Amino acid sequence: MNYQASPWAITIFLFFVASVLAISYYFARRTKSAEGYFAAGGSIHWSVNGVAFAGDYLSAASFLGICGMIATAGYDGFLYSIGYLAGWVVALFVVAEPMKRMGKYTFTDALDSKFNSKGIQLIAAISTLLVSMFYLIPQMVGAGTLVRPLFGLPHWAGVLMVGAIVIIIVATAGMASTTYVQFLKGALLIIFSLVIVFLVLFNGLSTKPDQGGDVPYHEFIRLEIASFEGENLSLEDTSYSVKNVWNTKKIGIAKLEREGEELFFSIDKKNNALQECLFVTHLQDGQILYNGAPKADERFFQVGSLSDINGDKNGETGTLNLFDFTGTIKNSNVTLWGKEKVMDGENTVEVYFPKQVSGKDVLRPGLKFKVEGTTKDKLDFASLMLALFCGTAALPHILIRYYTVPTPADARKSTIVAIASIGLFYVLTLYMGLGAMTNGVIDLTNDNMSAPLLAKSFGITIFAIISAIAFATVLGTVSGLIVASSGAVAHDLMDRFFNMKLSDKAKVRAGKISAVVVGCIAMVLGILFKDMNVSFLVGWAFAVAASANLPAILMILFWKKTTAKGVMASVAVGLVSSLTIILLSQNTFNDVYHLVNVKSPMPISNPAIISIPLSFITLVVVSLLTKKEQVVENG
Amino acid sequence: MSHGPSIEWKKDNAAKIKSRLGIVLFIVYTLVYAGFILVNLVNPKLMAIDIGSQNLAIVYGFGLIILALVLAVIYNHICSRAEERLNNENETNNNTKKRGSE
């Protein structure tokens, strides 16, 4: 799949950026005080704040990552949608109002409101900064990934562009401009997701999707096997000659040649046939070929289709409603794609082979997360679902949004608007993901682009709009994170921990300088971590936030014996234990350190199921041990 | 600069009802959510059984999203009424009083 810069996309994007900057300058004149800068003067209407929550929360990981994962792994991607939304229940029922009541600008304020403890101020600020950084890196990397296909610019240009725009948004008017940028982005994202889903349903399903006639459906070659034993393969069709055969753990792969052209096939022993594959060849000199040709030749076609509809191999449904759409997929079979690496002489070849999967299995968990696997697999699954559930109400950039509304009742109401809009969006992710899965739009080398490419199959205008929104998605989330970090530095650390007694004006200046510094650090990290898997890091941020922050928040609210030392110990233990598990896990060994055949010391990859209870226990034990001390300190 | 809350909130007489209701609804949702995880861990095949034209995974998944919204609306409704009833006895306008923006 080759991407060309679309002038439409650039125009719409520039228009969006211009309006965002206009908003920032408009609010800059009105935000002179610290309260104006860090909390938008506490004067945002709850309905605006609710949609801004959605803009804040629905990051690139939600829009690109979840849709891409559903497109390639079915229901398992939707598990993220379910978990991310469930987290808001914790935020609404337990955290929203007390958070607003106890705090002023930052989450640290709320933790510290009963204690006035230096230790809490320091550790909570560190926690805020760490979680924000983990969350910032994937957003910046995502920005870089997006500009390549959309504007034809290199990775670093995307990172610098986002960094610069966000620094302007935050440094001019802080939370006020950030809020309206997020409001705009959240509303646009939901409206245009609705449009895409409407178009998906309107077009219905077909076994030969041709993107509305724009891209002809690729008929896959199927060859009959004459005989196959060990590595000796011969075919009925003698115009193909067999060049090589691999029997890997997953599947048999054959390299064939016909009229000087090399092709890869997977060996389907059951049906005694070969199936055409897609392949990416990494030549020794660093050159990469897609289906045997450079990317610009566009030989690497998009995939994704139903192999039959209700048993009919040439089926077409016409317009469907929401229920018939999933119902039809359930009763059909889907062609999904597996990936296997083989060595062809000196070249490494990634072969993408077709798999027939029943619609029944696509629409239930299990393709990616092995819920039917070993205890360890099950534990990983449970741990992920726990982290998603507990993470939301502990994310600093979400928590600071409670300080932008006038009253605790408004905090509650805005959370409900957030649940409604975010819930609606997550329902739509399932249809967008399944739409991409069945409409022949998936680029196997980059499943994150599934949603934008689905939009592209409906026309270049909607593609341009969706691309601009995807980019804006990064702007909204990044600006929220930078406000949170700048609050942690200027308010929690400088003003309170170091007791610098900043005047209101000086505090705003300190906040703005911190925003610029944090923004620059984020840009550098975004460029350094270029090849890092995006959804991976968001998972880290959730797990770390849930382990470090949530136990402290909950216990302060509901357990009177909680002491300052208990809170400190709990946050510290949560941070350290979750990070240790992540850094020593098998996923990190493989994907981050690239130690492919090394067994990691940690049995599970998602820390939440260990680190959250550990953090709770620490809080209780330390609080009980330091009970008397606390009385003296306070007295 | 002072620390802690930016303003002293008027005493919220409805606080007790609200927090108790919040915990109850939180527990209700947590149980339903835990049920979803448990079915997947104990008997993942159950997720594939048909419910009408859909299957359990779709119904349960969408159900969790819709349940969150339904509980949220119920919670808000009861909280708002409790606030009106309990906080307006002594003083009207108590709850909607906004803080100054400067």
XYZ file of C-alpha atoms in Angstrom, chain A:
635
model
C 0.000 0.000 0.000
C 1.444 3.308 -1.059
C 0.325 6.586 0.416
C 0.196 9.864 -1.380
C -0.154 13.264 0.185
C -3.648 14.555 -0.358
C -3.992 18.313 -0.911
C -7.467 18.045 0.581
C -6.105 16.504 3.768
C -3.522 19.254 4.049
C -6.089 22.005 3.481
C -8.521 20.644 6.045
C -5.741 20.036 8.519
C -4.372 23.571 8.113
C -7.873 24.967 8.591
C -8.200 22.966 11.799
C -4.833 24.136 13.080
C -5.721 27.752 12.261
C -8.965 27.532 14.260
C -7.148 25.907 17.162
C -4.575 28.700 17.256
C -7.321 31.318 17.004
C -9.011 29.769 20.030
C -5.739 29.882 21.948
C -5.124 33.566 21.226
C -8.711 34.419 22.094
C -8.398 32.784 25.509
C -4.867 34.022 26.131
C -6.218 37.479 26.925
C -8.543 36.040 29.534
C -6.122 33.797 31.397
C -3.883 35.911 33.557
C -4.405 34.148 36.891
C -3.092 30.783 38.042
C -6.627 29.496 38.342
C -7.322 30.612 34.785
C -4.200 28.898 33.526
C -4.357 25.595 35.394
C -8.120 25.155 35.700
C -9.669 27.409 33.050
C -10.981 29.623 35.836
C -13.262 26.825 36.968
C -15.833 28.318 34.656
C -16.350 25.722 31.923
C -19.927 24.560 31.416
C -20.387 20.885 32.342
C -21.647 19.869 28.916
C -18.612 21.385 27.186
C -16.366 19.779 29.775
C -18.008 16.401 29.177
C -17.271 16.430 25.462
C -13.781 17.753 26.239
C -13.316 14.668 28.450
C -14.037 12.596 25.352
C -11.554 14.677 23.362
C -8.990 14.205 26.104
C -9.553 10.476 26.494
C -10.039 9.248 22.941
C -6.388 9.291 21.992
C -4.769 7.995 18.836
C -4.624 4.622 20.567
C -8.417 4.535 20.779
C -9.188 5.651 17.276
C -6.378 4.076 15.276
C -5.261 1.277 17.570
C -8.617 -0.219 18.565
C -10.113 -0.036 15.055
C -6.946 -1.605 13.657
C -6.980 -4.375 16.226
C -10.656 -5.175 15.621
C -9.971 -5.228 11.876
C -7.255 -7.853 12.298
C -8.231 -9.743 15.480
C -11.989 -9.230 15.758
C -13.634 -8.996 19.168
C -10.345 -8.892 21.075
C -9.814 -5.311 19.958
C -13.279 -4.487 21.281
C -12.207 -5.713 24.736
C -10.163 -2.516 24.974
C -13.280 -0.478 24.207
C -15.202 -2.271 26.958
C -12.405 -1.866 29.504
C -11.654 1.777 28.672
C -15.321 2.671 29.091
C -15.771 0.656 32.296
C -13.022 2.784 33.841
C -15.352 5.775 33.677
C -17.747 4.079 36.072
C -15.026 4.200 38.724
C -14.425 7.847 37.841
C -18.109 8.792 38.138
C -19.335 6.846 41.143
C -16.289 7.075 43.345
C -13.864 9.770 42.288
C -15.611 12.676 40.508
C -17.196 14.704 43.289
C -14.689 14.147 46.094
C -11.870 14.926 43.642
C -13.479 18.257 42.851
C -14.217 18.952 46.523
C -10.712 18.222 47.773
C -8.492 19.630 45.074
C -7.619 22.885 43.448
C -5.482 22.487 40.327
C -3.933 19.028 40.411
C -4.473 15.465 41.525
C -1.693 15.944 44.079
C -3.814 18.617 45.799
C -6.565 16.093 46.349
C -4.247 13.394 47.711
C -2.600 15.893 49.979
C -5.679 17.815 51.108
C -5.884 16.103 54.502
C -2.190 15.867 55.249
C -0.148 18.791 53.912
C 2.774 16.427 53.597
C 5.946 17.194 51.630
C 6.393 13.512 50.895
C 2.990 13.191 49.229
C 3.566 16.356 47.200
C 6.839 14.983 45.868
C 5.830 11.397 45.149
C 2.457 12.347 43.629
C 4.128 14.907 41.373
C 6.670 12.291 40.286
C 3.860 9.851 39.592
C 2.001 12.471 37.524
C 5.102 13.223 35.487
C 5.966 9.560 34.887
C 2.457 8.553 33.829
C 2.150 11.627 31.607
C 5.472 10.842 29.942
C 4.465 7.226 29.259
C 1.274 8.507 27.736
C 3.000 11.291 25.799
C 5.524 9.082 24.003
C 2.965 6.964 22.103
C 0.988 10.075 21.153
C 4.085 11.716 19.704
C 5.147 8.517 17.948
C 1.586 8.257 16.608
C 1.826 11.803 15.261
C 4.989 10.878 13.415
C 3.413 7.726 11.993
C 0.394 9.685 10.784
C 2.181 12.418 8.845
C 4.008 9.944 6.674
C 0.945 8.695 4.786
C -1.106 11.858 5.103
C 1.283 14.598 4.174
C 4.229 12.685 2.779
C 6.492 14.090 5.524
C 9.153 12.200 7.508
C 8.487 10.957 11.063
C 10.421 13.704 12.857
C 8.501 16.411 11.001
C 5.223 15.084 12.402
C 6.599 14.997 15.922
C 7.976 18.544 15.693
C 4.749 19.816 14.135
C 2.549 18.406 16.896
C 5.039 19.520 19.544
C 5.131 23.080 18.261
C 1.360 23.463 17.877
C 0.674 21.970 21.285
C 3.241 24.157 23.003
C 1.522 27.201 21.492
C -1.917 25.980 22.630
C -0.784 25.275 26.175
C 1.634 28.144 26.682
C -0.830 30.796 25.521
C -3.932 29.934 27.461
C -3.344 26.698 29.394
C -6.421 24.768 30.346
C -8.922 27.155 28.735
C -7.648 26.748 25.179
C -6.896 23.067 25.802
C -10.503 22.501 26.836
C -11.983 24.027 23.703
C -9.510 22.248 21.428
C -10.528 18.971 23.036
C -14.202 19.853 22.795
C -13.841 20.507 19.065
C -11.853 17.361 18.452
C -14.097 15.118 20.550
C -17.234 16.347 18.799
C -15.737 16.018 15.313
C -14.363 12.547 16.005
C -17.743 11.235 17.127
C -19.700 12.907 14.303
C -17.438 11.562 11.573
C -17.228 8.104 13.118
C -21.029 8.087 12.875
C -20.761 9.041 9.205
C -18.320 6.187 8.502
C -20.483 3.640 10.304
C -23.527 4.867 8.399
C -21.669 4.352 5.108
C -20.441 0.891 6.168
C -23.985 -0.205 6.956
C -25.396 1.466 3.856
C -22.997 -0.416 1.575
C -23.574 -3.708 3.360
C -21.349 -6.750 3.017
C -19.946 -8.463 -0.044
C -17.566 -11.378 -0.586
C -15.795 -9.346 -3.276
C -15.454 -5.843 -1.823
C -14.172 -3.371 -4.419
C -14.150 -0.142 -2.369
C -17.194 1.230 -4.171
C -15.695 0.330 -7.552
C -12.442 2.253 -6.951
C -10.151 -0.709 -6.340
C -10.989 -3.965 -8.128
C -11.242 -6.996 -5.849
C -8.103 -9.109 -5.953
C -8.898 -12.699 -6.949
C -6.511 -14.875 -4.971
C -4.705 -17.634 -6.838
C -5.447 -21.154 -5.645
C -3.323 -24.049 -6.927
C -4.048 -27.779 -6.621
C -1.305 -29.923 -5.100
C -0.305 -33.017 -7.114
C 1.873 -34.487 -4.390
C 3.464 -33.190 -1.208
C 5.800 -35.014 1.108
C 8.411 -33.518 3.408
C 9.844 -30.736 1.268
C 8.988 -32.298 -2.083
C 6.066 -30.414 -3.549
C 4.642 -30.774 -7.041
C 1.657 -29.010 -8.537
C -1.105 -29.793 -11.011
C -0.417 -26.523 -12.840
C 3.052 -26.985 -14.327
C 3.492 -23.349 -15.391
C 4.642 -22.759 -11.784
C 7.957 -24.136 -10.602
C 8.597 -24.782 -6.916
C 11.682 -22.896 -5.666
C 11.620 -23.518 -1.937
C 9.462 -25.033 0.812
C 9.435 -24.205 4.533
C 7.623 -26.194 7.180
C 7.350 -23.813 10.151
C 5.530 -24.468 13.391
C 2.524 -22.484 12.237
C 2.231 -23.355 8.580
C 3.886 -24.673 5.421
C 5.086 -22.016 2.990
C 6.177 -22.454 -0.623
C 8.051 -20.082 -2.917
C 7.029 -20.533 -6.552
C 8.140 -18.962 -9.788
C 6.166 -18.250 -12.915
C 7.482 -16.317 -15.920
C 10.338 -14.930 -13.868
C 8.012 -13.666 -11.137
C 8.374 -14.999 -7.595
C 5.294 -15.672 -5.496
C 4.710 -17.028 -1.998
C 1.956 -19.504 -1.179
C 0.765 -21.113 2.025
C 0.230 -24.858 1.969
C -3.288 -25.909 2.900
C -2.837 -29.642 3.515
C -6.451 -30.226 4.451
C -7.797 -29.077 1.092
C -4.697 -30.211 -0.776
C -4.155 -26.742 -2.231
C -1.866 -23.716 -2.171
C -3.167 -20.261 -1.254
C -1.632 -17.024 -2.537
C 0.099 -14.927 0.137
C 1.336 -11.367 0.438
C 5.002 -10.947 1.259
C 7.500 -8.317 2.307
C 11.117 -9.040 1.445
C 13.949 -7.420 3.443
C 16.948 -7.542 1.127
C 20.432 -7.698 2.556
C 21.259 -4.178 1.357
C 18.390 -2.779 3.445
C 15.983 -2.390 0.554
C 12.427 -3.543 1.247
C 10.224 -5.049 -1.459
C 6.446 -5.386 -1.213
C 5.144 -8.400 -3.173
C 8.464 -8.341 -4.999
C 8.455 -4.662 -5.973
C 9.273 -1.297 -4.372
C 6.432 0.284 -2.368
C 5.750 2.904 -5.046
C 4.710 0.196 -7.533
C 1.651 -0.518 -5.354
C 1.866 -4.259 -5.816
C 1.055 -4.805 -2.133
C -2.726 -4.743 -2.313
C -5.176 -4.152 0.517
C -6.988 -7.162 1.944
C -9.941 -8.051 4.134
C -13.086 -9.823 3.011
C -15.683 -12.409 3.880
C -15.019 -15.762 2.226
C -18.725 -16.484 2.241
C -21.912 -14.793 3.406
C -24.312 -17.205 5.101
C -22.544 -19.951 3.137
C -22.805 -18.179 -0.235
C -19.361 -17.679 -1.799
C -20.624 -14.908 -4.088
C -22.852 -13.203 -1.594
C -23.886 -9.595 -1.352
C -26.276 -8.193 1.229
C -27.180 -4.630 0.347
C -27.917 -2.151 3.145
C -27.923 -3.618 6.658
C -28.988 -2.374 10.052
C -26.763 -2.469 13.154
C -27.942 -5.911 14.263
C -28.057 -7.556 10.844
C -24.498 -6.411 10.223
C -22.999 -8.317 13.177
C -25.582 -11.104 12.764
C -24.519 -11.672 9.156
C -20.813 -11.688 10.006
C -21.517 -14.218 12.744
C -23.065 -16.613 10.214
C -20.341 -16.123 7.618
C -16.661 -16.938 7.295
C -13.933 -14.318 7.298
C -10.499 -14.361 5.697
C -8.012 -13.125 8.296
C -4.251 -12.970 7.896
C -1.457 -14.619 9.848
C 2.195 -13.640 9.631
C 5.275 -15.839 9.469
C 8.945 -14.980 8.977
C 11.163 -17.198 6.828
C 14.776 -16.908 5.682
C 15.103 -17.062 1.899
C 18.843 -17.340 1.366
C 20.190 -14.052 2.742
C 16.837 -12.282 2.670
C 14.248 -12.218 5.404
C 10.718 -12.615 4.091
C 7.576 -11.784 6.066
C 4.798 -13.876 4.611
C 1.171 -12.909 5.289
C -0.971 -16.001 4.801
C -4.789 -16.253 4.658
C -6.733 -18.074 7.376
C -10.395 -18.965 7.182
C -11.993 -18.004 10.477
C -15.620 -18.600 11.330
C -17.586 -15.424 12.053
C -18.560 -17.002 15.368
C -14.915 -16.905 16.451
C -14.365 -13.386 15.128
C -17.194 -12.111 17.324
C -15.940 -13.520 20.614
C -12.691 -13.108 22.570
C -9.843 -15.468 21.803
C -8.082 -14.665 18.525
C -5.452 -12.465 20.141
C -5.841 -13.079 23.877
C -5.693 -16.806 24.430
C -8.616 -17.085 26.836
C -8.618 -20.818 26.190
C -4.874 -21.068 26.751
C -2.732 -21.701 29.817
C -3.242 -20.222 33.272
C -0.573 -17.670 32.432
C -2.484 -16.535 29.340
C -5.661 -16.231 31.383
C -3.870 -14.266 34.078
C -2.554 -11.849 31.453
C -6.045 -11.325 30.105
C -7.542 -10.718 33.556
C -4.692 -8.383 34.429
C -5.230 -6.281 31.306
C -8.963 -5.987 31.965
C -8.204 -4.932 35.559
C -5.709 -2.276 34.443
C -8.200 -0.795 31.979
C -10.904 -0.742 34.652
C -8.752 0.922 37.297
C -6.567 3.088 35.068
C -8.989 5.748 33.831
C -9.838 7.241 37.214
C -6.123 7.516 37.992
C -4.876 9.302 34.881
C -3.642 12.758 35.893
C -4.703 14.471 32.672
C -8.249 13.175 33.129
C -8.376 14.090 36.829
C -7.376 17.742 36.264
C -10.444 18.182 34.086
C -12.541 18.036 37.278
C -11.127 21.425 38.306
C -12.396 23.263 35.237
C -16.070 23.197 36.211
C -17.690 25.382 38.871
C -19.107 22.840 41.356
C -18.925 19.170 42.388
C -22.394 18.657 40.873
C -21.031 19.943 37.566
C -18.102 17.516 37.868
C -20.635 14.711 38.154
C -22.748 15.886 35.223
C -19.769 16.348 32.940
C -18.659 12.783 33.697
C -22.052 11.537 32.544
C -21.759 13.462 29.271
C -18.303 11.890 28.952
C -19.680 8.374 29.482
C -22.413 8.973 26.897
C -20.095 10.325 24.213
C -17.213 7.939 24.864
C -19.595 4.962 25.092
C -21.166 5.910 21.768
C -17.750 6.174 20.179
C -16.668 2.760 21.492
C -19.816 1.131 20.116
C -18.874 2.665 16.764
C -15.325 1.235 16.962
C -16.749 -2.273 16.586
C -18.533 -1.343 13.366
C -15.570 0.598 11.984
C -13.201 -2.274 12.803
C -15.460 -4.949 11.332
C -16.116 -2.651 8.367
C -12.374 -2.464 7.704
C -12.078 -6.231 8.201
C -14.660 -7.002 5.498
C -14.242 -4.161 2.997
C -10.832 -4.905 1.564
C -9.097 -1.871 3.060
C -6.528 -3.366 5.457
C -2.873 -2.606 4.855
C -1.227 -5.652 6.447
C 2.013 -3.793 7.147
C 0.224 -1.089 9.144
C -3.058 -2.094 10.759
C -3.185 1.255 12.612
C -4.275 2.832 9.335
C -7.390 0.645 9.053
C -9.911 3.308 10.094
C -8.506 6.081 7.844
C -8.238 3.632 4.941
C -11.833 2.558 5.479
C -12.750 6.236 5.196
C -10.673 6.452 2.026
C -12.771 3.718 0.401
C -15.751 6.084 0.725
C -14.037 8.938 -1.041
C -11.061 11.230 -0.726
C -12.955 14.056 1.031
C -14.031 11.966 3.993
C -10.526 10.483 4.082
C -9.082 13.979 4.265
C -11.425 14.935 7.100
C -10.804 11.736 9.056
C -7.048 12.123 8.628
C -7.152 15.685 9.878
C -9.248 14.537 12.858
C -6.849 11.665 13.578
C -4.070 14.208 13.692
C -6.140 16.547 15.841
C -6.745 13.583 18.159
C -3.071 13.661 18.981
C -3.152 17.451 19.522
C -6.015 17.247 22.034
C -4.563 14.451 24.129
C -1.026 15.821 24.099
C -2.130 19.272 25.217
C -4.051 17.728 28.130
C -0.991 15.769 29.188
C 1.233 18.828 28.984
C -1.129 20.882 31.154
C -1.091 18.045 33.716
C 2.704 17.904 33.713
C 3.070 21.654 33.861
C 0.736 21.718 36.884
C 2.822 19.040 38.576
C 6.023 21.041 38.079
C 4.810 24.585 38.753
C 2.114 23.974 41.363
C 3.040 20.720 43.141
C 6.821 20.892 43.012
C 7.890 24.551 42.792
C 5.121 26.240 44.722
C 4.344 23.617 47.320
C 7.154 21.108 47.699
C 10.005 23.617 47.424
C 7.846 26.247 49.099
C 8.906 28.921 46.644
C 5.875 31.078 47.507
C 5.220 32.088 43.944
C 2.907 34.979 43.287
C -0.102 34.250 41.108
C 1.603 35.793 38.103
C 4.903 34.022 38.704
C 3.072 30.730 38.972
C 1.458 31.201 35.573
C 4.876 32.048 34.142
C 6.388 28.954 35.783
C 3.537 26.872 34.350
C 4.118 28.200 30.861
C 7.867 27.605 31.024
C 7.262 24.057 32.306
C 4.848 23.461 29.426
C 7.490 24.492 26.912
C 10.142 22.307 28.584
C 7.858 19.263 28.868
C 6.783 19.796 25.253
C 10.403 19.805 24.092
C 11.224 16.659 26.097
C 8.173 14.969 24.570
C 9.372 15.881 21.084
C 12.812 14.387 21.732
C 11.304 11.181 23.162
C 8.843 10.962 20.269
C 11.754 10.935 17.846
C 13.903 8.542 19.932
C 11.127 5.957 20.394
C 10.162 6.060 16.734
C 9.844 2.303 16.265
C 8.088 1.569 19.518
C 4.700 -0.120 19.379
C 2.113 2.558 20.200
C -0.615 0.589 21.978
C 2.009 -1.085 24.121
C 3.014 2.172 25.797
C -0.556 3.278 26.436
C -1.037 -0.032 28.235
C 1.981 0.800 30.408
C 0.581 4.219 31.265
C -2.731 2.693 32.347
C -1.096 -0.007 34.452
C 1.287 2.425 36.138
C -1.465 4.986 36.815
C -3.810 2.328 38.186
C -1.140 0.852 40.479
C 0.373 4.092 41.749
C -2.599 6.444 42.022
C -5.871 4.577 42.390
C -5.266 2.777 45.715
C -4.272 6.079 47.334
C -7.293 7.941 45.924
C -9.756 5.265 47.024
C -8.341 4.740 50.501
C -8.191 8.459 51.301
C -11.866 8.659 50.421
C -13.066 5.565 52.238
C -10.671 4.637 55.004
C -10.299 7.097 57.856
C -7.120 5.515 59.206
C -5.120 6.293 56.072
C -1.935 8.193 56.969
C 0.394 10.392 54.926
C 3.169 7.810 55.129
C 0.756 5.120 53.981
C -0.162 7.177 50.912
C 3.489 7.851 50.098
C 4.469 4.209 50.444
C 1.498 3.063 48.379
C 2.225 5.415 45.473
C 5.918 4.504 45.561
C 5.298 0.746 45.736
C 2.700 0.969 42.944
C 5.112 2.844 40.701
C 8.106 0.630 41.359
C 6.316 -2.729 41.242
C 4.366 -2.027 38.051
C 7.433 -0.647 36.299
C 9.598 -3.568 37.413
C 7.114 -6.121 36.074
C 6.760 -4.252 32.777
C 10.495 -3.838 32.268
C 11.193 -7.519 33.014
C 8.262 -8.965 31.040
C 8.515 -11.152 27.961
C 6.781 -8.552 25.759
C 9.334 -5.920 26.678
C 12.191 -8.367 26.144
C 10.953 -9.173 22.648
C 9.599 -5.856 21.404
C 11.721 -3.282 23.209
C 15.103 -4.854 23.882
C 14.750 -7.119 20.805
C 15.952 -10.166 22.745
C 13.936 -12.663 20.767
C 15.067 -15.973 22.185
C 15.727 -14.901 25.764
C 13.288 -16.005 28.416
C 12.318 -13.129 30.681
C 12.222 -13.523 34.471
C 8.607 -12.260 34.729
C 5.861 -14.767 33.936
C 3.176 -12.193 33.016
C 3.237 -9.050 30.883
C 0.403 -7.014 32.382
C 1.364 -5.954 35.905
C -2.001 -4.738 37.256
C -3.145 -7.980 38.860
C -0.040 -8.024 41.074
C 0.885 -4.373 41.499
C -2.586 -2.981 42.344
C -3.196 -5.350 45.294
C 0.416 -4.826 46.405
C -0.097 -1.072 46.476
C -3.329 -1.469 48.487
C -1.683 -3.789 51.017
C 1.270 -1.420 51.398
C -1.060 1.464 52.133
C -2.965 -0.458 54.798
C 0.122 -1.889 56.509
C 2.112 1.354 56.539
C -0.928 3.348 57.675
C -1.494 1.007 60.603
C 2.200 1.117 61.553
C 2.405 4.911 61.425
C -0.900 5.655 63.088
C 0.418 7.260 66.256
C 3.140 9.176 64.554
C 0.528 10.795 62.374
C -1.412 12.082 65.361
C 1.713 13.700 66.754
C 2.598 15.206 63.399
C -0.801 16.698 63.027
C -0.992 17.876 66.596
